[in-house]
C-alpha cells in the first residue's frame, strides 16, 4: 500500500493497465454487440498523479475512455442529440457518461462502485444515451484515495474481467470489425425492399475508393472488406443497367448469408 508522497511501482501500473484493459474490452464487446459503434479507445495509468488527492475533483483524469464519433453521438439523446459523447472510467470514482447535450456539458455518474459488471455498465450507458438526465447521478462518489491499495484494485478488476487474458483493449479492433460485419450482414438480410435513389458515377467511384483505402487498411479486415466490395458491386451493376427494370443483385445478400451461416 502506498502513502501520500510515495511513488508508485511502474510494474504495478503496467499490471493495472493490462487488467483494466480486459475489463474495458468486455464492456466494449457488449456495446458493439448492442449496436453502438465505438470510436476512440484510450487506457492510461501512467503520467497521472497517483499519490495526492487534488483539491478540485475536476482535475482528476479518467484512466479509461470509450469515445463515440460525432456523427454517432448525434443519433443519441432521445432525438435531441449530443454534440459529443463518451463513456469514461476513473480509478477512484468508477464510470460516468459525459458529453455536450443541447449546448451544455453534462456528466452523469453511475455511482455503482469501481467495478460494476460490464452488463450493468452497458445498461447505464443505454439509459444515458436515451435520456441523459434520467441516468445515474450528477455528483461523483470517491470509492478510494489515489495511490491507496493498488494491488487490491487489480484484484477487483481481475474478478470482474474474467478468468483468462484475452488481449485486453488490443482486441477491441477485432471486436469492432466483427460487430460491424454482423450488424451489416443482418441488415442486408432483414430488408430487401426496393427503393429509388439517384447515384452519380462519381459517387460510386468515391465509394469504391473508401472501401479500398479505408476498410482494407488492416489485413485482418478482409472479411469486412469482402462484404463492402460485394455491396458496391451490386450498386455498380444496377447503375449500369438500362431500362426501367433494374435487377436486384444478390452478391451482398449471398455474402451476408455466408457470414451469418
Coordinates of C-alpha atoms in Angstrom, one line a residue:
X1 CA 0.0 0.0 0.0
X2 CA 1.3 3.4 -0.9
X3 CA 1.1 6.6 1.2
X4 CA 0.8 10.1 0.1
X5 CA 4.1 11.4 -1.3
X6 CA 5.4 8.0 -2.4
X7 CA 6.0 6.9 -6.0
X8 CA 4.1 4.0 -7.5
X9 CA 5.9 1.0 -8.9
X10 CA 5.8 1.2 -12.7
X11 CA 5.4 -2.6 -12.9
X12 CA 2.3 -2.3 -10.8
X13 CA 0.8 0.4 -13.0
X14 CA 1.5 -1.8 -16.1
X15 CA -0.3 -4.7 -14.5
X16 CA -3.2 -2.4 -13.5
X17 CA -3.4 -1.1 -17.1
X18 CA -3.3 -4.5 -18.6
X19 CA -6.0 -5.8 -16.2
X20 CA -8.2 -2.8 -16.7
X21 CA -7.8 -3.3 -20.5
X22 CA -9.5 -6.6 -20.1
X23 CA -12.4 -5.1 -18.2
X24 CA -12.7 -2.2 -20.7
X25 CA -12.7 -4.6 -23.7
X26 CA -15.5 -6.7 -22.0
X27 CA -17.6 -3.5 -21.8
X28 CA -16.7 -2.6 -25.4
X29 CA -17.7 -6.0 -26.6
X30 CA -21.2 -5.7 -25.2
X31 CA -21.6 -2.1 -26.5
X32 CA -20.5 -3.2 -30.0
X33 CA -22.8 -6.2 -29.9
X34 CA -25.7 -3.9 -28.9
X35 CA -25.0 -1.7 -32.0
X36 CA -23.0 1.2 -30.5
X37 CA -20.1 2.0 -32.9
X38 CA -17.2 2.9 -30.6
X39 CA -14.6 5.4 -31.9
X40 CA -11.5 6.3 -29.8
X41 CA -10.4 3.9 -27.1
X42 CA -7.8 5.1 -24.6
X43 CA -6.3 3.4 -21.5
X44 CA -3.6 5.1 -19.5
X45 CA -2.3 4.6 -15.9
X46 CA 1.0 6.4 -16.4
X47 CA 1.9 10.1 -16.0
X48 CA -1.0 10.6 -13.6
X49 CA -0.7 12.0 -10.1
X50 CA -1.5 8.9 -8.0
X51 CA -0.4 9.8 -4.6
X52 CA -2.2 13.0 -3.7
X53 CA -5.9 13.8 -3.9
X54 CA -6.4 17.1 -5.9
X55 CA -8.4 19.8 -4.1
X56 CA -10.5 20.2 -7.2
X57 CA -12.0 16.8 -8.3
X58 CA -12.4 18.1 -11.8
X59 CA -8.6 17.9 -12.1
X60 CA -8.7 14.1 -11.8
X61 CA -8.3 12.5 -15.2
X62 CA -10.1 9.4 -16.4
X63 CA -7.9 6.3 -16.9
X64 CA -10.2 4.7 -19.4
X65 CA -12.2 6.2 -22.3
X66 CA -14.6 4.9 -24.9
X67 CA -15.5 7.9 -27.1
X68 CA -18.1 7.8 -29.8
X69 CA -17.7 9.6 -33.2
X70 CA -19.5 12.9 -33.7
X71 CA -22.0 11.6 -36.3
X72 CA -22.8 8.7 -34.0
X73 CA -23.3 10.9 -30.9
X74 CA -25.9 12.9 -32.7
X75 CA -28.1 9.9 -33.0
X76 CA -28.4 9.6 -29.2
X77 CA -30.3 11.7 -26.7
X78 CA -33.9 10.8 -27.4
X79 CA -33.9 12.6 -30.8
X80 CA -32.3 15.8 -29.5
X81 CA -28.8 14.6 -30.0
X82 CA -25.3 15.0 -28.4
X83 CA -22.6 17.2 -29.8
X84 CA -20.1 14.7 -28.3
X85 CA -20.4 11.7 -26.1
X86 CA -18.1 9.3 -24.2
X87 CA -18.1 6.6 -21.6
X88 CA -15.3 7.1 -19.0
X89 CA -13.8 5.2 -16.1
X90 CA -11.9 6.7 -13.1
X91 CA -9.8 4.6 -10.8
X92 CA -11.3 6.4 -7.8
X93 CA -14.9 7.0 -8.9
X94 CA -15.9 4.4 -11.5
X95 CA -17.9 5.0 -14.6
X96 CA -19.5 8.1 -16.0
X97 CA -21.1 9.3 -19.2
X98 CA -20.1 12.7 -20.4
X99 CA -20.9 14.9 -23.4
X100 CA -22.3 18.1 -24.7
X101 CA -26.1 17.8 -24.7
X102 CA -28.2 20.7 -26.0
X103 CA -25.2 23.0 -25.8
X104 CA -24.5 22.1 -22.2
X105 CA -21.6 19.9 -20.9
X106 CA -23.2 17.1 -19.0
X107 CA -21.7 14.4 -16.8
X108 CA -23.7 11.6 -15.2
X109 CA -22.0 9.2 -12.7
X110 CA -23.0 5.6 -12.4
X111 CA -22.1 5.6 -8.7
X112 CA -22.1 1.8 -8.5
X113 CA -18.5 1.2 -7.2
X114 CA -15.3 0.9 -9.2
X115 CA -16.0 -2.4 -11.0
X116 CA -19.7 -3.0 -11.7
X117 CA -20.4 -5.8 -14.2
X118 CA -19.9 -5.0 -17.9
X119 CA -23.6 -5.7 -18.4
X120 CA -24.5 -3.1 -15.8
X121 CA -22.2 -0.6 -17.4
X122 CA -23.8 -1.1 -20.8
X123 CA -27.3 -0.7 -19.2
X124 CA -26.2 2.5 -17.7
X125 CA -24.9 3.8 -21.0
X126 CA -28.0 2.7 -22.8
X127 CA -30.2 4.7 -20.4
X128 CA -28.0 7.7 -20.7
X129 CA -27.9 7.6 -24.5
X130 CA -31.7 7.7 -24.4
X131 CA -32.3 10.3 -21.7
X132 CA -29.0 11.5 -20.2
X133 CA -30.6 13.5 -17.4
X134 CA -32.5 10.5 -16.2
X135 CA -29.4 8.2 -15.9
X136 CA -27.2 8.0 -12.9
X137 CA -26.3 10.9 -10.7
X138 CA -24.9 14.4 -11.2
X139 CA -22.4 14.1 -8.3
X140 CA -19.5 11.8 -8.2
X141 CA -18.5 9.5 -5.3
X142 CA -15.0 8.7 -4.2
X143 CA -14.5 4.9 -3.6
X144 CA -10.8 5.0 -2.9
X145 CA -8.0 7.5 -2.5
X146 CA -5.3 7.9 -5.2
X147 CA -2.4 5.6 -4.7
X148 CA -4.1 3.5 -2.0
X149 CA -4.2 -0.3 -2.2
X150 CA -3.5 -0.6 -6.0
X151 CA -3.0 -4.4 -5.6
X152 CA -6.5 -4.6 -4.2
X153 CA -7.8 -2.6 -7.3
X154 CA -6.0 -5.1 -9.5
X155 CA -7.8 -8.0 -7.8
X156 CA -11.2 -6.2 -8.2
X157 CA -10.6 -5.8 -11.9
X158 CA -9.4 -9.4 -12.3
X159 CA -12.6 -10.6 -10.6
X160 CA -14.9 -8.8 -12.9
X161 CA -13.0 -9.1 -16.1
X162 CA -12.9 -12.8 -16.4
X163 CA -10.5 -15.7 -15.6
X164 CA -8.1 -15.6 -18.6
X165 CA -6.2 -12.9 -20.5
X166 CA -7.7 -12.4 -23.9
X167 CA -5.7 -9.5 -25.3
X168 CA -7.3 -6.6 -23.3
X169 CA -8.0 -3.4 -25.1
X170 CA -6.0 -4.6 -28.1
X171 CA -8.8 -7.0 -29.0
X172 CA -11.3 -4.1 -29.4
X173 CA -10.1 -3.7 -33.0
X174 CA -11.2 -7.2 -33.9
X175 CA -14.4 -6.8 -31.8
X176 CA -15.3 -3.7 -33.8
X177 CA -14.7 -5.4 -37.1
X178 CA -16.8 -8.5 -36.1
X179 CA -19.6 -6.3 -34.8
X180 CA -19.7 -4.2 -38.0
X181 CA -19.7 -7.4 -40.1
X182 CA -22.6 -8.9 -38.1
X183 CA -24.8 -5.8 -38.0
X184 CA -24.2 -5.0 -41.7
X185 CA -24.9 -8.6 -42.8
X186 CA -28.1 -8.8 -40.7
X187 CA -29.3 -5.6 -42.1
X188 CA -28.9 -6.8 -45.7
X189 CA -30.8 -10.0 -45.0
X190 CA -33.6 -8.3 -42.9
X191 CA -35.0 -6.0 -45.6
X192 CA -34.9 -6.4 -49.4
X193 CA -37.5 -3.6 -50.1
X194 CA -36.6 -1.8 -53.3
X195 CA -36.1 1.9 -53.1
X196 CA -35.3 4.6 -55.7
X197 CA -32.3 6.8 -55.3
X198 CA -30.1 8.7 -57.7
X199 CA -26.4 8.0 -57.5
X200 CA -23.8 9.5 -59.9
X201 CA -21.0 7.5 -61.4
X202 CA -18.5 9.7 -59.5
X203 CA -20.2 8.9 -56.2
X204 CA -19.9 5.1 -56.9
X205 CA -16.3 5.5 -57.7
X206 CA -15.8 7.5 -54.5
X207 CA -17.5 4.7 -52.5
X208 CA -15.1 2.2 -54.1
X209 CA -12.1 4.2 -53.1
X210 CA -13.4 4.4 -49.5
X211 CA -13.7 0.6 -49.4
X212 CA -10.3 0.1 -51.0
X213 CA -8.4 2.5 -48.8
X214 CA -10.3 2.6 -45.5
X215 CA -11.8 -0.8 -45.0
X216 CA -8.7 -2.6 -46.4
X217 CA -6.1 -0.7 -44.3
X218 CA -5.9 -3.6 -41.9
X219 CA -5.1 -7.1 -43.2
X220 CA -7.3 -8.5 -40.5
X221 CA -10.4 -6.8 -42.0
X222 CA -10.6 -8.9 -45.2
X223 CA -14.0 -10.3 -44.3
X224 CA -15.4 -6.8 -43.7
X225 CA -13.9 -5.6 -46.9
X226 CA -15.4 -8.6 -48.8
X227 CA -18.9 -7.6 -47.7
X228 CA -18.3 -3.9 -48.6
X229 CA -16.9 -4.8 -52.0
X230 CA -19.9 -7.1 -52.8
X231 CA -22.3 -4.3 -51.8
X232 CA -20.5 -1.7 -54.0
X233 CA -20.6 -4.2 -56.9
X234 CA -24.3 -4.6 -56.6
X235 CA -24.8 -0.8 -56.8
X236 CA -22.5 -0.6 -59.8
X237 CA -24.4 -3.3 -61.7
X238 CA -27.7 -1.6 -61.0
X239 CA -26.4 1.8 -62.1
X240 CA -25.1 0.3 -65.4
X241 CA -28.5 -1.4 -66.2
X242 CA -30.5 0.3 -68.9
X243 CA -34.3 0.4 -68.8
X244 CA -36.9 0.7 -66.1
X245 CA -36.5 -2.7 -64.6
X246 CA -33.3 -2.8 -62.5
X247 CA -32.4 -6.3 -61.4
X248 CA -31.8 -6.8 -57.7
X249 CA -28.3 -8.1 -57.5
X250 CA -27.7 -10.5 -54.7
X251 CA -23.9 -10.6 -54.3
X252 CA -24.1 -8.8 -50.9
X253 CA -27.0 -11.0 -49.8
X254 CA -25.1 -14.1 -50.6
X255 CA -22.1 -12.9 -48.8
X256 CA -24.2 -11.9 -45.8
X257 CA -25.7 -15.4 -45.7
X258 CA -22.3 -16.9 -45.6
X259 CA -21.4 -14.6 -42.7
X260 CA -24.5 -15.5 -40.7
X261 CA -24.4 -19.1 -41.7

